[in-house]
Short mmCIF file of C-alpha atoms and ligand atoms in Angstrom, two decimals:
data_model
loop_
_atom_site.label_atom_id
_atom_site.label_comp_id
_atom_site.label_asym_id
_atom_site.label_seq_id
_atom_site.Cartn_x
_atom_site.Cartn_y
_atom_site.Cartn_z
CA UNK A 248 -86.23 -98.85 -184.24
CA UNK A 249 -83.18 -99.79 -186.58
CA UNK A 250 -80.18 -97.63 -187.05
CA UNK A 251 -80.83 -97.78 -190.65
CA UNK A 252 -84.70 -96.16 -190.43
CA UNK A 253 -82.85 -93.20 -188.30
CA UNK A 254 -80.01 -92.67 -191.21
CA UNK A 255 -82.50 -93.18 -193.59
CA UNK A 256 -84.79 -90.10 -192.11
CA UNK A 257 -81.77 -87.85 -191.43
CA UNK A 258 -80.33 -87.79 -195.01
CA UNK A 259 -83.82 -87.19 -196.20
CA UNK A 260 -84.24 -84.16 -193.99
CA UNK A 261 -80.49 -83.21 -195.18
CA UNK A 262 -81.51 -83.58 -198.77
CA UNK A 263 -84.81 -81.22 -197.28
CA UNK A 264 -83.44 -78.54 -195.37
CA UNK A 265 -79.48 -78.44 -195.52
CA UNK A 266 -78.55 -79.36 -198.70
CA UNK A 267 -75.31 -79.31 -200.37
CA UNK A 268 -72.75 -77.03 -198.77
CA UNK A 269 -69.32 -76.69 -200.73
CA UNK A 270 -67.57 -75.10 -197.66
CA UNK A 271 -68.77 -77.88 -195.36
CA UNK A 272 -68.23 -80.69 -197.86
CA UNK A 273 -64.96 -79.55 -197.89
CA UNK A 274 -64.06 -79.15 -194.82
CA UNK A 275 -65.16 -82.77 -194.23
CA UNK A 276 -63.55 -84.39 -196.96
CA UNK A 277 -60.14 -82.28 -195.89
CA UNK A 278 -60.79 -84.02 -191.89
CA UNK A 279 -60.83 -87.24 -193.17
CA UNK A 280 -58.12 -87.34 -195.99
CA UNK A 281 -56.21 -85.66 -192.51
CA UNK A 282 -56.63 -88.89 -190.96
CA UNK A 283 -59.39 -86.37 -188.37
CA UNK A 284 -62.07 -88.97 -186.91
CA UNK A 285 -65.69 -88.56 -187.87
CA UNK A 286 -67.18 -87.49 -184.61
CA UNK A 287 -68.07 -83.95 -186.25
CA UNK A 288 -71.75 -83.37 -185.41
CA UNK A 289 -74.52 -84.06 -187.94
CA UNK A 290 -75.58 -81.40 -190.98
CA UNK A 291 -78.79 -81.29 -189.42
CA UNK A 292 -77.37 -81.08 -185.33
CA UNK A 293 -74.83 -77.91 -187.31
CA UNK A 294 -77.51 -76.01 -188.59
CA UNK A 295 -79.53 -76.78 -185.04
CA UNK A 296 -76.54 -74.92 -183.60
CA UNK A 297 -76.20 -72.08 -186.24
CA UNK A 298 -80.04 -71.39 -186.00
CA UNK A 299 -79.75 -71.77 -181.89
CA UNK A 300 -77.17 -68.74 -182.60
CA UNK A 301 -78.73 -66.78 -184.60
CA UNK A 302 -82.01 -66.59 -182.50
CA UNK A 303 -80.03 -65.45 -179.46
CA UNK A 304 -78.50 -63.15 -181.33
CA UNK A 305 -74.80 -64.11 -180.40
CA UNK A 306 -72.40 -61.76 -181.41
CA UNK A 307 -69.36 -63.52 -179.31
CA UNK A 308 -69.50 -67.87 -179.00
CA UNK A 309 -66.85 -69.87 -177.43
CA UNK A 310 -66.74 -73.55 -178.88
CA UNK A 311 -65.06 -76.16 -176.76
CA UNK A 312 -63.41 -78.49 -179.13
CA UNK A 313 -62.47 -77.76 -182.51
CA UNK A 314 -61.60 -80.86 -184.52
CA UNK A 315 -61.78 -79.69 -187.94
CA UNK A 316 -63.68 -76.96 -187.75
CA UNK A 317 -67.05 -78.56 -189.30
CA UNK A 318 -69.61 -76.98 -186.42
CA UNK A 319 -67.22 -74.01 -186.04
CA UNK A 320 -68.22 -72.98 -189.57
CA UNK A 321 -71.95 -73.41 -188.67
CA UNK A 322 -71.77 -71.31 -185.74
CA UNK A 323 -69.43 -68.48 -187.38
CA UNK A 324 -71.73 -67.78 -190.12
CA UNK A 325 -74.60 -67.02 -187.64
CA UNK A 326 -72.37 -64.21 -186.39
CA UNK A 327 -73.02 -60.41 -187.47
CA UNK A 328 -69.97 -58.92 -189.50
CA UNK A 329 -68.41 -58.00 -185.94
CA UNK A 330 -69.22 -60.75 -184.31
CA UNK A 331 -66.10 -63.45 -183.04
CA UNK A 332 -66.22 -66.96 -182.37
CA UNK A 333 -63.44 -68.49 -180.02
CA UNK A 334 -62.60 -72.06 -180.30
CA UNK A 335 -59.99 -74.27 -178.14
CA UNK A 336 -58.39 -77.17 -179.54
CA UNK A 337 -55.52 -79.65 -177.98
CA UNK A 338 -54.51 -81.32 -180.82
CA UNK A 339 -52.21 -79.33 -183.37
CA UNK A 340 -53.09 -81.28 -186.27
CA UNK A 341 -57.08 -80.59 -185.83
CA UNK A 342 -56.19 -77.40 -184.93
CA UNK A 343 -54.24 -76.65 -188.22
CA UNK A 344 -56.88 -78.53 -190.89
CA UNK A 345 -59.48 -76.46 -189.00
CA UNK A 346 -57.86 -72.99 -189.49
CA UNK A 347 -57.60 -74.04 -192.87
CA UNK A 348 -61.04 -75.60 -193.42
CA UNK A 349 -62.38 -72.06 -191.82
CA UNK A 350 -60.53 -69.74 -194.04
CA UNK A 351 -61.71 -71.41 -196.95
CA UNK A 352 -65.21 -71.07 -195.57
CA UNK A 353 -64.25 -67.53 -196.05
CA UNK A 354 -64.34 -67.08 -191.88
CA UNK A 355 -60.71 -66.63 -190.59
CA UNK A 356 -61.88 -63.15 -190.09
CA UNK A 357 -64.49 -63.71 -187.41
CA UNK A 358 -63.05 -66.90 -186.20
CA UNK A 359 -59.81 -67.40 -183.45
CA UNK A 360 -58.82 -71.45 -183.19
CA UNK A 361 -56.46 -71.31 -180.20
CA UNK A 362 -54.31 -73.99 -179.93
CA UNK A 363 -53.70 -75.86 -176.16
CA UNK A 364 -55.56 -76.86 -173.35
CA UNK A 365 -59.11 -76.00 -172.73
CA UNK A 366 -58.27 -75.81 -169.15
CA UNK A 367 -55.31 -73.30 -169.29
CA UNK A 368 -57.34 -71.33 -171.98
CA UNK A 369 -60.15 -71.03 -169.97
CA UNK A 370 -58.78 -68.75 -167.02
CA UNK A 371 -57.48 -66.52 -170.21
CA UNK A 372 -60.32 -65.66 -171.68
CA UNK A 373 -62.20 -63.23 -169.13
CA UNK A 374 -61.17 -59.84 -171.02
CA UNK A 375 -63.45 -61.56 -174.04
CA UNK A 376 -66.33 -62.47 -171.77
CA UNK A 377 -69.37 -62.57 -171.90
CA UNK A 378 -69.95 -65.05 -174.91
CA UNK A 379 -73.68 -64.91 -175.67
CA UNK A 380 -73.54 -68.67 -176.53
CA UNK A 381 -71.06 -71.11 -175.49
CA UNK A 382 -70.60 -75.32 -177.60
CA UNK A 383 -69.27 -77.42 -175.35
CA UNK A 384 -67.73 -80.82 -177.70
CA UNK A 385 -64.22 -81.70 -176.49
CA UNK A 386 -63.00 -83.94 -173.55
CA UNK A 387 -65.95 -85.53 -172.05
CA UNK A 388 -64.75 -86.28 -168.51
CA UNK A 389 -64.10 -82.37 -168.41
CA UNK A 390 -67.66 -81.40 -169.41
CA UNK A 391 -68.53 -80.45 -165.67
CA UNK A 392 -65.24 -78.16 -165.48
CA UNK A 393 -66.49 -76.58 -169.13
CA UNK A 394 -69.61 -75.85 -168.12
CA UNK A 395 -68.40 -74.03 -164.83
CA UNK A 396 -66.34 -72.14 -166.91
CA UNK A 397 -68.75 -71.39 -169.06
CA UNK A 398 -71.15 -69.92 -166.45
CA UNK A 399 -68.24 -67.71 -165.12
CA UNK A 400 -67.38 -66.78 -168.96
CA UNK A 401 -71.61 -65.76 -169.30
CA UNK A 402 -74.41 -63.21 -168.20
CA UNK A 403 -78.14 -63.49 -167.87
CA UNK A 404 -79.20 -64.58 -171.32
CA UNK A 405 -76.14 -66.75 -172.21
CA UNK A 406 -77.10 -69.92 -173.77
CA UNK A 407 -75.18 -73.27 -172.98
CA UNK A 408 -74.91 -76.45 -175.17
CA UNK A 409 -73.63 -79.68 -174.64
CA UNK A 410 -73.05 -82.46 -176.81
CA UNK A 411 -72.92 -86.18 -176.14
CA UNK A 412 -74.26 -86.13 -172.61
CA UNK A 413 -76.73 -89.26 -173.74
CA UNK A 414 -73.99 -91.72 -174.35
CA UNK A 415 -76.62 -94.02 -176.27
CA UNK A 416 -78.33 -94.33 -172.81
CA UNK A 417 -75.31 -95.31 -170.71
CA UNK A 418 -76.02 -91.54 -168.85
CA UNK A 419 -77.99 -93.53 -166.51
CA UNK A 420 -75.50 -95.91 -165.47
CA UNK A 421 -74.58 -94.53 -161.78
CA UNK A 422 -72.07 -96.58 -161.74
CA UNK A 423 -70.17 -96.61 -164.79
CA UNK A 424 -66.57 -96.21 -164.54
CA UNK A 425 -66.50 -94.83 -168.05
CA UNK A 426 -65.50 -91.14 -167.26
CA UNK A 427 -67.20 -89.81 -170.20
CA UNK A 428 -70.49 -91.29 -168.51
CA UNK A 429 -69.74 -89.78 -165.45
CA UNK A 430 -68.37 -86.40 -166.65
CA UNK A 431 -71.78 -85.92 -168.24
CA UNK A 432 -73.57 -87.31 -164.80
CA UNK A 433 -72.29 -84.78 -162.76
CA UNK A 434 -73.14 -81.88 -164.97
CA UNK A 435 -76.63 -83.32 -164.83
CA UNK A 436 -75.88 -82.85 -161.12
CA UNK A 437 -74.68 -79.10 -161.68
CA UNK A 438 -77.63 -78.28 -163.92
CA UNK A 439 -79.91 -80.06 -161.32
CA UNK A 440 -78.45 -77.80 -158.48
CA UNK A 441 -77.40 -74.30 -160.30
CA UNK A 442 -80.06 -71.47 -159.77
CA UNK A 443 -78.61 -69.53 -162.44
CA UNK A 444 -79.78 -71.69 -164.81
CA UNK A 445 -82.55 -73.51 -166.29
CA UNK A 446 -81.53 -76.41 -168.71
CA UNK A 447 -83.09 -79.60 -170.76
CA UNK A 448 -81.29 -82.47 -172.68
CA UNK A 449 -82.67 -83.64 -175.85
CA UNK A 450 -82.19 -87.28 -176.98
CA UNK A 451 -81.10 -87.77 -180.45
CA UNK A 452 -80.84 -90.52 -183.27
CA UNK A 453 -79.55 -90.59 -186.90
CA UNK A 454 -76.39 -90.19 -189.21
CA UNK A 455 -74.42 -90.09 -185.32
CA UNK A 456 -76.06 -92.74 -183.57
CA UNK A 457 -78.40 -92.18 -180.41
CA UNK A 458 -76.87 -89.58 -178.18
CA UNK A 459 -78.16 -85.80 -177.00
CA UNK A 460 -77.45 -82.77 -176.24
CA UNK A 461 -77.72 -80.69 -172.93
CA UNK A 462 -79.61 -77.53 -173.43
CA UNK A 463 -79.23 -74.32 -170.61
CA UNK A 464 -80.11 -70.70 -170.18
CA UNK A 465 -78.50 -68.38 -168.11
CA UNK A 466 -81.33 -66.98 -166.20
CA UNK A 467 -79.79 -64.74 -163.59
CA UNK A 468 -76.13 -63.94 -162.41
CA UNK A 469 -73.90 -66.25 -162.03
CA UNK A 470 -72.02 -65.78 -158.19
CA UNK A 471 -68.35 -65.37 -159.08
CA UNK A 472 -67.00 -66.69 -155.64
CA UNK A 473 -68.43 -69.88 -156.00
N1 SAH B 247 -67.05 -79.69 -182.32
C1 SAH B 247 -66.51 -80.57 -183.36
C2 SAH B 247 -66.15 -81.93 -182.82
C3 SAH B 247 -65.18 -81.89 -181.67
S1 SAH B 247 -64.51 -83.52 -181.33
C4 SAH B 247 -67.57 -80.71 -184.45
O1 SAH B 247 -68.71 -81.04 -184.12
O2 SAH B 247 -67.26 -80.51 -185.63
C5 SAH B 247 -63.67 -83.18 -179.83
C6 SAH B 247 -62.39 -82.33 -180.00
O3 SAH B 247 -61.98 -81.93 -178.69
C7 SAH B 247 -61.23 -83.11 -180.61
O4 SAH B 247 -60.68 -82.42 -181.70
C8 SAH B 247 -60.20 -83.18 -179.48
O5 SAH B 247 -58.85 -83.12 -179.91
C9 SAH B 247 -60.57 -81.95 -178.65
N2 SAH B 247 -60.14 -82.02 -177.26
C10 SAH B 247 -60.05 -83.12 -176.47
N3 SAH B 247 -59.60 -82.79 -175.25
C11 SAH B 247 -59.40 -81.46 -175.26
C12 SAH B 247 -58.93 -80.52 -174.29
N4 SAH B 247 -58.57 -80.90 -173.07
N5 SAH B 247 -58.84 -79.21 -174.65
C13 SAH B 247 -59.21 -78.81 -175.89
N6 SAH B 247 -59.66 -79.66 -176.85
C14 SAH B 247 -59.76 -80.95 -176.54
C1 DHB B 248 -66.68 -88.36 -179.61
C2 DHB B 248 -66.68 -86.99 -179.39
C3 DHB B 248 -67.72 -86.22 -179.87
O1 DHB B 248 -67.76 -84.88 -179.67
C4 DHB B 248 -68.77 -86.80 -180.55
O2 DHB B 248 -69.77 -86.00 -181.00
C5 DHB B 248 -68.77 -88.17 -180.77
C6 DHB B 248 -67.72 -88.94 -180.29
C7 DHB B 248 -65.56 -89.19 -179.11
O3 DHB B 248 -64.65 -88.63 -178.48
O4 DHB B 248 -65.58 -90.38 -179.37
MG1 MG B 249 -69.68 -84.07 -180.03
#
């Protein structure tokens, strides 16, 4: 199946159910005149996550990796009036076109870009916990150190995503020595092996490519000590 057929079908079912956006067209066209790279998710793979939000009710999300905000702004407007969204960002020239592309999506209220890290922002966060549902998009490698975090950061009922853990089918290279390929092997080994949670991982096509994303639910307490 060409790559054109699966552009071709997503800006179709863009045209169908997104639509134009003003806030997100912005915020895109800001990222790239910034010199941001594209690797935003899709319109379609945003409003997947906003409507993933919305029907768990999330009143508090943590997104890992900001770049210019673009799937920030579809996940903050799934939040109630007091709901927050934190999001961690290394870079301080993502994080500063995203702060602005979210206020002018009207969201600096409800939204927190913190700036540094993932790693040494993650141990900081426990006052805020739980987070009902929790993005995981930065520093691929790190992905099984995210999602540990993110099941100490959760409760029974959190839900997890994961983007990019497909890798247009290099995932099933064992022995890749490309550590985003491994960094998204072993949390297939963590999801494989955690009780606490029951996950799946979708494979996608279209405006992005062929890649996926790693779906899990919190089903019971997560054991601190481990
Ligand atoms: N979620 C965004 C895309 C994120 S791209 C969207 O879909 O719109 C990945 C981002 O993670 C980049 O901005 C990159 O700078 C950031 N990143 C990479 N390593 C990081 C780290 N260690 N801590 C925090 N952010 C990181
Ligand atoms: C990259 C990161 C992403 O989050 C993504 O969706 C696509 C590509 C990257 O680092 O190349
Ligand atoms: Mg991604």
């Amino acid at each position: 199946m060409p790559e054109a057929t699966w552009t071709a079908v997503d800006r179709y079912l863009d045209d169908m159910l997104v639509g134009p956006d003003p806030a997100l067209q912005a915020a895109l066209q800001a990222s790239t005149e910034a010199g941001l790279p594209a690797i935003n998710v899709s319109p379609l793979q945003g409003k997947m996550l906003h409507l993933l939000a919305r029907m768990c009710g999330a009143r508090a999300i943590l997104e890992i990796g900001t770049l210019g905000g673009y799937s920030t702004i579809w996940l903050g407007r799934a939040l109630p009036a007091d709901g927050r969204l934190v999001t961690l960002e290394i870079d301080p020239k993502h994080a500063a076109v995203a702060r602005a592309n979210i206020a002018r999506a009207g969201l600096a209220h409800r939204v927190d870009v913190r700036l540094g890290a993932a790693l040494d922002a993650l141990p900081r966060l426990a006052a805020e916990a739980p987070f009902d549902l929790f993005f995981i998009d930065a520093d691929k490698a790190s992905i099984p150190a995210y999602f540990q975090w993110a099941l100490r950061l959760s409760r029974p009922g959190s839900v997890i995503v994961v983007d990019n853990v497909v890798r247009e089918g290099a995932v099933i290279e064992a022995d890749s020595r490309d550590a985003s390929v491994q960094g998204v092997r072993r949390l297939n080994e963590l999801l494989a092996a955690q009780p606490c949670v029951s996950a799946t991982t979708i494979q996608t096509v279209g405006v992005k490519g062929y890649d996926g994303f790693a779906l899990a639910l919190v089903i019971s307490a997560y054991d601190h000590d481990e």
